[in-house]
Amino acid sequence: QIYCHGELLHQVQMAKLYPDDKQFVDMSLSTAPDQVLQRFSELAEAHNHSIPRQQLQEFVQQHFRAVGQELQPWTPGDWKESPQLLQKIADARLRVWAGQLNQIWKKLGKQIKPEVLSQPERFSLIYSKNPFIVPGGRFVEFYYWDSYWVMEGLLLSEMAETVKGMLQNFLDLVKTYGHIPNGGRVYYLQRSQPPLLTLMMDRYVAHTNDITFLRENIETLALELNFWTVNRTISVYLGGKSYNLNRYYVPYGGPRPESYSKDAELADTLPEGDREVLWAELKAGAESGWDFSSRWLVGGPNPNSLSSIRTSKLIPVDLNAFLCQAEELMSNFYSRLGNDTQAERYRSLRAQRMAALNALLWDEQKGAWFDYDVENGKNLEFYPSNLTPLWAGCFSDPSFVDKALRYLEEVAFQLAQNWIQTNFDVYSQKSAMYEKYDISNGGQPGGGGEYEVQEGFGWTNGMALMLLDRYGDRLTSGTQLTLQVPHYLVVALPLQLLLSFLPW
């Protein structure tokens, strides 16, 4: 009733006491929540539920603590000065830079203070027992799918114990809530993010061969996938057959607490009866990790306005590729652990999903997969996510690879070069990594969206190390390559799904 919904949240956020709505919902309480609510109720009654800004500011200062006091810096105990990755990088300047990226992990390490465990009701932060790496900037808590890319970078930096701790935190969340929330705050609990937990486990086990850890937690991995089956499945009838696939879907209204005023003002442009639907679709868009892309506006009444968002009406290629990949990994895990019954079950689930992907999402003429619009038919727009089944190994016909690669026009290394060159140039100027980049104009941090571009940045750090590991013998820190590729492909970000592990 303080961090997720209610009059206190509404009045504070609509008063815009802070330039970023996230700031208020990240502040902890200085007294018990029932006392805060009681005193707020008295204040609201005294002002006929229209509290002047000055009194509201004073109330918050009296009852809330400054942001970040529930976390403390943490230097990973398994951090290494010179991981083997550095020796693979031919360009001397890039090698030095990669060493500086490795240093950033120490800046992004966080540990939650014990008081969050003893008095959880006073915090929006969800307690995790193990330290973790955060994205950076305004994002001082964990985020679900960001953490996969962070973990890839950590493993390349030979920090497997840090990865294991982060994995254990996620497994604990599944045991507690049945799923992994979007991020480590109570106001994120209504929604998840792209389901990469099984893949995280696979990368960790491949690096460490820690089969004991896998055996101890395999049922928790199954529980997380079951969340998506029970809560995010949609059936589509086509050609006399019924196909089950998954979508992003958050069946709860109300503005997002961390973007409350923006969501409320956007809803004011719509009839009152449409506002709860809008808020639910915004949350589904946030669950997708693509918050916010025009991908979720296509087919709406005004595809140039965020008020037309219709995330839950689209069956996304990437989500279903992630789940297809997870089903294959689960089958492999169970085989490795000697449970043939469960291994066969997941093989069957994957086969069913592949049939549905082929029937609904694959376009033979274009040679690619496309999101399926359940109201209007297939959405034939290009997004990097169209190629996710290649990355996930989720295709049955080898000819799909050749067709999809032609569709992509063979630009992976050139895009990697341009991305790394941009990262390197900006770092050389600003000594920082950023959440977003514009690779179309010669090396600038990205912009746009709901907030200023953030420094940090765990995901980008991990991604840069992955590309340096993959292409380190060829990448250079010198002049950018001229890209003879369509503009839509050059600026299609995030590139993580497009570049990372396509089979070439």
XYZ file of C-alpha atoms in Angstrom:
504
model
C 0.000 0.000 0.000
C 3.041 2.262 -0.123
C 5.295 1.020 -2.916
C 2.813 -0.695 -5.234
C -0.546 1.086 -5.114
C -2.695 3.385 -2.992
C -3.272 7.054 -2.270
C 0.157 7.734 -0.759
C 1.904 6.465 -3.878
C -0.516 8.354 -6.116
C -0.178 11.710 -4.375
C 3.616 11.615 -4.092
C 4.230 10.483 -7.661
C 1.705 12.869 -9.228
C 3.265 15.752 -7.279
C 6.531 14.911 -9.092
C 8.680 15.570 -6.055
C 11.581 13.932 -7.895
C 12.631 14.081 -11.561
C 12.543 10.262 -11.726
C 9.528 8.395 -10.303
C 11.789 5.470 -9.433
C 13.505 7.517 -6.750
C 10.519 7.582 -4.394
C 9.664 3.874 -4.618
C 13.316 3.004 -3.927
C 13.336 4.950 -0.641
C 13.034 2.874 2.534
C 10.790 3.711 5.490
C 12.154 5.266 8.672
C 9.240 3.876 10.737
C 6.793 0.968 10.481
C 4.497 1.052 7.416
C 1.246 1.062 9.416
C 2.424 4.199 11.238
C 3.382 5.856 7.947
C -0.013 5.035 6.447
C -1.844 6.271 9.541
C -0.010 9.596 9.545
C -0.527 9.987 5.808
C -4.242 9.328 6.240
C -4.419 12.059 8.882
C -2.526 14.474 6.613
C -4.775 13.666 3.658
C -7.940 14.164 5.737
C -6.652 17.506 7.002
C -6.226 18.731 3.417
C -9.345 17.136 1.923
C -7.114 14.591 0.091
C -5.309 17.331 -1.830
C -2.063 17.778 0.105
C -0.006 20.858 -0.845
C 3.353 20.052 -2.386
C 5.369 21.540 0.481
C 3.593 19.467 3.140
C 3.917 16.363 0.983
C 7.655 16.968 0.619
C 8.017 17.381 4.371
C 6.034 14.189 4.999
C 8.311 12.173 2.719
C 11.455 13.639 4.285
C 10.141 12.765 7.744
C 9.052 9.182 7.021
C 11.419 7.969 4.300
C 15.184 7.516 4.040
C 17.406 8.477 1.110
C 17.817 6.007 -1.760
C 20.481 3.310 -1.554
C 20.972 2.974 2.200
C 19.846 -0.662 2.241
C 22.733 -1.687 -0.031
C 26.455 -1.661 0.504
C 29.329 -1.889 -2.007
C 30.809 -5.357 -2.454
C 34.046 -6.431 -4.107
C 33.723 -9.972 -5.497
C 36.081 -12.343 -3.739
C 36.757 -14.257 -6.957
C 37.729 -11.195 -9.016
C 40.982 -11.686 -10.972
C 43.332 -9.038 -12.295
C 44.191 -10.826 -15.571
C 41.657 -13.406 -16.780
C 42.694 -15.570 -19.740
C 40.262 -13.690 -21.993
C 42.740 -10.814 -22.221
C 45.323 -12.979 -23.963
C 42.940 -13.682 -26.844
C 42.649 -10.027 -27.867
C 45.140 -9.128 -30.595
C 44.710 -5.342 -30.611
C 46.808 -3.914 -27.760
C 44.488 -0.986 -27.049
C 41.421 -3.244 -26.969
C 43.289 -5.594 -24.618
C 43.958 -2.740 -22.182
C 40.337 -1.642 -22.463
C 39.068 -5.173 -21.775
C 41.155 -5.091 -18.584
C 39.394 -1.870 -17.623
C 36.014 -3.493 -18.300
C 37.046 -6.316 -15.993
C 37.705 -3.679 -13.297
C 34.109 -2.413 -13.598
C 32.739 -5.576 -11.958
C 34.143 -4.282 -8.671
C 32.168 -1.056 -9.040
C 28.899 -2.871 -9.773
C 29.023 -5.336 -6.875
C 26.297 -4.921 -4.214
C 25.323 -6.687 -1.015
C 22.023 -6.235 0.804
C 22.268 -5.171 4.441
C 20.891 -7.527 7.140
C 18.192 -5.026 8.158
C 16.316 -5.802 4.911
C 15.982 -9.398 6.125
C 14.988 -8.453 9.669
C 12.532 -5.676 8.703
C 11.463 -6.411 5.107
C 8.260 -4.400 5.464
C 10.285 -1.179 5.531
C 11.891 -1.705 2.117
C 10.867 -2.029 -1.489
C 14.065 -4.021 -2.029
C 13.613 -7.815 -2.043
C 16.181 -9.504 0.170
C 18.787 -11.746 -1.471
C 21.325 -13.560 0.708
C 24.164 -13.548 -1.815
C 25.895 -10.464 -3.254
C 25.297 -9.678 -6.916
C 26.256 -7.472 -9.848
C 23.812 -4.702 -10.774
C 23.367 -2.947 -14.147
C 24.401 0.457 -12.744
C 23.085 4.013 -12.813
C 19.518 4.204 -11.496
C 19.388 0.400 -11.482
C 20.956 -0.553 -8.148
C 19.048 -3.844 -7.774
C 19.250 -7.011 -9.885
C 17.290 -7.351 -13.138
C 16.350 -10.762 -14.478
C 17.478 -10.908 -18.077
C 20.206 -8.305 -17.658
C 21.781 -10.803 -15.286
C 22.215 -13.418 -18.021
C 24.471 -11.089 -20.026
C 26.254 -10.035 -16.849
C 26.860 -13.707 -16.002
C 28.309 -14.403 -19.439
C 30.801 -11.597 -18.846
C 31.543 -12.798 -15.306
C 32.286 -16.329 -16.523
C 34.670 -14.906 -19.130
C 36.267 -12.998 -16.242
C 36.604 -16.358 -14.393
C 34.187 -15.328 -11.630
C 32.131 -18.513 -11.345
C 31.502 -18.172 -7.590
C 29.856 -14.789 -8.100
C 27.678 -16.344 -10.811
C 26.717 -19.230 -8.516
C 25.626 -16.790 -5.818
C 23.495 -14.824 -8.268
C 21.974 -18.059 -9.559
C 21.150 -19.132 -6.007
C 19.399 -15.802 -5.412
C 17.205 -16.411 -8.453
C 16.438 -19.988 -7.431
C 15.427 -18.741 -3.975
C 13.059 -16.237 -5.582
C 11.402 -19.013 -7.589
C 10.927 -21.031 -4.400
C 9.374 -18.020 -2.676
C 7.272 -16.451 -5.431
C 6.990 -19.126 -8.133
C 8.818 -16.930 -10.639
C 11.651 -14.433 -10.968
C 10.409 -10.832 -10.888
C 11.418 -8.234 -13.476
C 13.821 -6.788 -10.899
C 14.664 -6.937 -7.224
C 11.881 -4.694 -5.899
C 8.409 -5.563 -4.576
C 6.829 -3.330 -7.210
C 8.270 -5.629 -9.903
C 6.659 -8.782 -8.505
C 3.636 -8.691 -10.832
C 5.820 -9.236 -13.866
C 8.811 -11.321 -14.866
C 11.293 -10.864 -17.725
C 12.563 -13.080 -20.565
C 13.025 -16.544 -18.988
C 16.739 -17.222 -19.117
C 17.237 -18.968 -15.761
C 17.704 -22.412 -17.353
C 20.264 -20.964 -19.753
C 22.071 -19.287 -16.835
C 22.344 -22.692 -15.168
C 23.593 -24.256 -18.392
C 26.346 -21.660 -18.801
C 27.407 -22.063 -15.168
C 27.473 -25.876 -15.334
C 29.343 -25.841 -18.663
C 31.979 -23.622 -17.046
C 32.292 -25.478 -13.713
C 30.857 -28.982 -14.243
C 29.049 -28.445 -10.910
C 26.542 -31.272 -11.380
C 25.733 -31.318 -7.654
C 24.374 -27.771 -7.873
C 22.312 -28.751 -10.923
C 20.908 -31.842 -9.182
C 19.956 -29.809 -6.112
C 18.056 -27.240 -8.157
C 16.624 -28.997 -11.214
C 13.100 -29.047 -9.766
C 13.261 -25.302 -9.134
C 14.188 -24.760 -12.788
C 11.116 -26.822 -13.718
C 8.972 -24.720 -11.373
C 10.031 -21.510 -13.111
C 9.196 -22.876 -16.566
C 5.847 -24.008 -15.184
C 5.072 -20.385 -14.276
C 5.256 -19.498 -17.972
C 3.126 -22.508 -18.938
C 0.387 -21.753 -16.420
C 0.323 -17.953 -16.640
C 1.601 -16.962 -20.078
C 0.239 -19.559 -22.535
C -2.140 -18.672 -25.366
C -3.867 -21.031 -27.820
C -4.210 -20.225 -31.519
C -6.364 -22.206 -33.958
C -5.011 -22.388 -37.497
C -5.757 -24.828 -40.283
C -7.976 -26.911 -38.080
C -5.283 -27.342 -35.425
C -4.722 -25.768 -32.028
C -1.240 -24.530 -31.150
C -0.014 -23.424 -27.730
C 2.671 -20.758 -27.514
C 3.649 -18.134 -24.959
C 3.269 -14.387 -24.703
C 4.126 -11.580 -22.331
C 1.028 -10.919 -20.262
C 0.540 -9.135 -16.935
C -3.127 -9.232 -15.895
C -2.875 -6.373 -13.408
C -3.824 -2.758 -13.947
C -2.622 0.401 -12.273
C 0.381 2.498 -13.322
C 3.850 1.044 -12.922
C 5.054 2.444 -9.558
C 8.510 3.304 -10.904
C 6.975 5.242 -13.827
C 3.726 6.203 -12.137
C 3.228 9.765 -13.327
C 4.115 8.948 -16.943
C 1.670 6.016 -17.002
C -1.072 8.070 -15.353
C -0.640 10.973 -17.763
C -0.614 8.635 -20.756
C -3.838 7.051 -19.511
C -5.463 10.490 -19.290
C -5.404 10.587 -23.109
C -7.756 7.580 -23.246
C -11.379 6.982 -22.238
C -11.618 5.915 -18.600
C -12.692 2.390 -19.510
C -9.474 1.792 -21.479
C -6.986 2.867 -18.828
C -6.606 -0.380 -16.877
C -5.995 -2.250 -20.136
C -3.298 0.266 -21.085
C -1.526 -0.160 -17.749
C -1.616 -3.948 -18.046
C -0.147 -3.743 -21.559
C 2.609 -1.386 -20.377
C 3.542 -3.908 -17.697
C 3.567 -6.687 -20.299
C 5.860 -4.532 -22.438
C 8.161 -4.114 -19.444
C 8.071 -7.888 -18.897
C 9.313 -8.355 -22.462
C 12.525 -6.432 -21.749
C 11.736 -4.281 -24.811
C 10.399 -1.373 -22.814
C 9.436 0.283 -24.978
C 9.695 -0.632 -28.631
C 7.447 0.154 -31.572
C 7.341 -3.630 -31.882
C 4.459 -3.621 -29.384
C 2.557 -0.796 -31.092
C 2.124 -2.375 -34.543
C -1.518 -3.076 -35.334
C -2.820 -0.565 -32.808
C -5.065 2.413 -33.585
C -2.113 4.833 -33.521
C 1.186 2.963 -33.982
C 3.121 6.180 -33.306
C 1.763 6.496 -29.756
C 2.624 4.418 -26.707
C -1.067 4.497 -25.806
C -1.570 1.969 -28.627
C 0.599 -0.645 -26.918
C -0.781 -4.178 -27.288
C 2.018 -6.449 -26.089
C -0.227 -9.293 -24.982
C -1.824 -9.524 -28.448
C 1.475 -10.594 -30.007
C 3.157 -13.999 -29.750
C 6.858 -13.094 -29.683
C 9.487 -15.034 -31.588
C 12.150 -14.470 -28.934
C 10.098 -15.551 -25.915
C 9.155 -18.821 -27.582
C 12.726 -19.404 -28.746
C 13.945 -18.886 -25.166
C 11.414 -21.416 -23.892
C 12.185 -23.871 -26.696
C 15.861 -23.627 -25.787
C 15.045 -24.080 -22.090
C 13.011 -27.209 -22.862
C 15.953 -28.706 -24.741
C 18.330 -27.829 -21.902
C 15.956 -29.341 -19.338
C 15.792 -32.543 -21.373
C 19.586 -32.651 -21.476
C 19.831 -31.898 -17.752
C 17.436 -34.690 -16.819
C 19.243 -37.142 -19.110
C 22.505 -36.229 -17.456
C 20.941 -36.816 -14.046
C 19.518 -40.185 -15.096
C 15.829 -39.231 -15.141
C 14.727 -40.497 -18.552
C 11.022 -39.915 -17.895
C 11.440 -36.177 -17.358
C 13.978 -35.986 -20.183
C 11.407 -37.410 -22.579
C 8.711 -35.071 -21.241
C 10.783 -32.007 -22.098
C 11.735 -33.451 -25.490
C 8.013 -33.784 -26.207
C 7.298 -30.218 -25.044
C 10.050 -28.907 -27.290
C 8.714 -30.872 -30.283
C 5.249 -29.411 -29.739
C 6.669 -25.906 -29.523
C 8.758 -26.388 -32.683
C 5.650 -27.485 -34.583
C 3.834 -24.372 -33.368
C 6.781 -22.119 -34.263
C 6.850 -23.550 -37.771
C 3.093 -23.256 -38.226
C 2.563 -19.787 -36.775
C 5.842 -17.848 -36.770
C 7.975 -19.136 -39.673
C 7.489 -17.426 -43.039
C 8.838 -19.613 -45.833
C 8.755 -16.883 -48.477
C 10.778 -14.394 -46.429
C 12.965 -17.015 -44.772
C 12.567 -15.815 -41.189
C 10.389 -16.029 -38.112
C 7.938 -13.243 -37.263
C 5.837 -12.314 -34.250
C 2.253 -13.549 -34.579
C -0.542 -11.020 -34.089
C -3.450 -13.009 -32.632
C -5.984 -10.397 -33.767
C -4.623 -9.419 -37.179
C -2.484 -12.351 -38.325
C 1.290 -12.371 -38.734
C 3.368 -9.250 -38.071
C 5.967 -9.091 -40.863
C 8.077 -6.251 -39.421
C 11.834 -6.722 -38.959
C 13.264 -6.897 -35.443
C 16.555 -8.466 -34.317
C 14.411 -10.890 -32.299
C 13.205 -12.458 -35.572
C 16.459 -14.433 -35.647
C 16.374 -15.641 -32.033
C 15.527 -19.271 -33.000
C 18.947 -19.459 -34.695
C 20.669 -18.280 -31.511
C 18.552 -20.687 -29.442
C 19.096 -23.651 -31.792
C 15.339 -23.931 -32.101
C 14.728 -25.127 -35.665
C 14.188 -28.569 -37.143
C 15.032 -27.993 -40.814
C 18.724 -27.147 -41.508
C 17.625 -25.187 -44.586
C 16.073 -22.627 -42.204
C 19.589 -21.561 -41.271
C 20.620 -20.754 -44.837
C 17.395 -18.878 -45.502
C 17.611 -16.899 -42.290
C 21.249 -16.029 -42.892
C 20.377 -14.669 -46.326
C 17.627 -12.653 -44.666
C 20.182 -11.238 -42.261
C 22.559 -10.390 -45.134
C 25.665 -11.685 -43.338
C 26.551 -8.634 -41.295
C 27.380 -10.092 -37.848
C 31.120 -9.343 -37.689
C 30.749 -5.859 -39.155
C 28.078 -5.010 -36.595
C 30.270 -6.425 -33.830
C 33.157 -4.237 -35.018
C 30.982 -1.142 -35.110
C 29.509 -1.880 -31.686
C 32.896 -2.496 -30.055
C 34.393 0.548 -31.791
C 31.565 2.698 -30.421
C 31.922 1.246 -26.908
C 35.678 1.829 -27.058
C 35.464 5.379 -28.429
C 32.923 6.475 -25.824
C 34.915 4.842 -23.029
C 38.047 6.640 -24.266
C 36.191 9.955 -24.011
C 34.198 9.412 -20.811
C 35.828 6.493 -18.931
C 32.407 4.875 -18.598
C 30.220 2.202 -20.140
C 26.597 3.023 -20.968
C 23.275 1.251 -21.210
C 22.605 2.359 -24.796
C 24.671 3.409 -27.800
C 23.946 4.968 -31.154
C 26.209 3.183 -33.640
C 24.927 5.124 -36.622
C 26.671 8.449 -35.971
C 30.262 7.709 -34.997
C 30.335 6.881 -31.339
C 27.839 8.446 -28.962
C 25.890 7.165 -25.953
C 22.294 6.414 -26.908
C 19.292 8.476 -25.893
C 15.532 8.599 -25.851
C 13.179 6.456 -23.808
C 11.785 7.051 -20.349
C 14.967 8.202 -18.619
C 18.468 9.510 -19.320
C 21.036 7.014 -20.597
C 22.614 5.254 -17.619
C 26.253 4.672 -16.745
C 27.374 1.318 -15.411
C 26.594 -0.860 -17.164
C 26.602 -4.529 -16.336
C 24.790 -5.821 -19.407
C 26.917 -3.812 -21.859
C 30.047 -4.793 -19.977
C 29.202 -8.482 -20.304
C 28.244 -8.086 -23.942
C 31.468 -6.277 -24.856
C 33.536 -9.023 -23.221
C 31.526 -11.671 -25.121
C 32.237 -9.970 -28.458
C 35.895 -9.491 -27.572
C 36.061 -13.182 -26.714
C 34.305 -14.211 -29.938
C 36.068 -11.869 -32.366
C 39.116 -10.753 -30.369
C 41.581 -11.933 -33.018
C 39.918 -9.707 -35.643
C 38.419 -6.671 -33.899
C 40.373 -3.431 -33.988
C 40.269 -0.161 -32.081
C 40.995 1.829 -35.254
C 38.757 3.403 -37.876
C 35.223 2.082 -37.992
C 34.290 -0.116 -40.898
C 31.879 1.296 -43.423
C 28.713 -0.711 -43.104
C 27.084 -1.648 -46.369
C 23.893 -2.695 -44.633
C 20.337 -1.403 -44.428
C 19.871 1.422 -41.948
C 17.126 -0.469 -40.153
C 19.608 -3.230 -39.322
C 22.392 -0.933 -38.192
C 20.267 0.851 -35.615
C 18.273 -2.185 -34.470
C 19.260 -2.512 -30.813
C 19.741 -4.255 -28.454
C 22.195 -6.252 -30.551
C 22.664 -8.941 -27.937
C 20.151 -11.325 -29.456
C 21.372 -10.667 -32.986
C 25.098 -11.031 -32.572
C 25.975 -13.262 -29.690
C 26.004 -16.826 -30.843
C 24.593 -17.159 -34.330
C 26.186 -20.253 -35.884
C 28.715 -18.795 -38.291
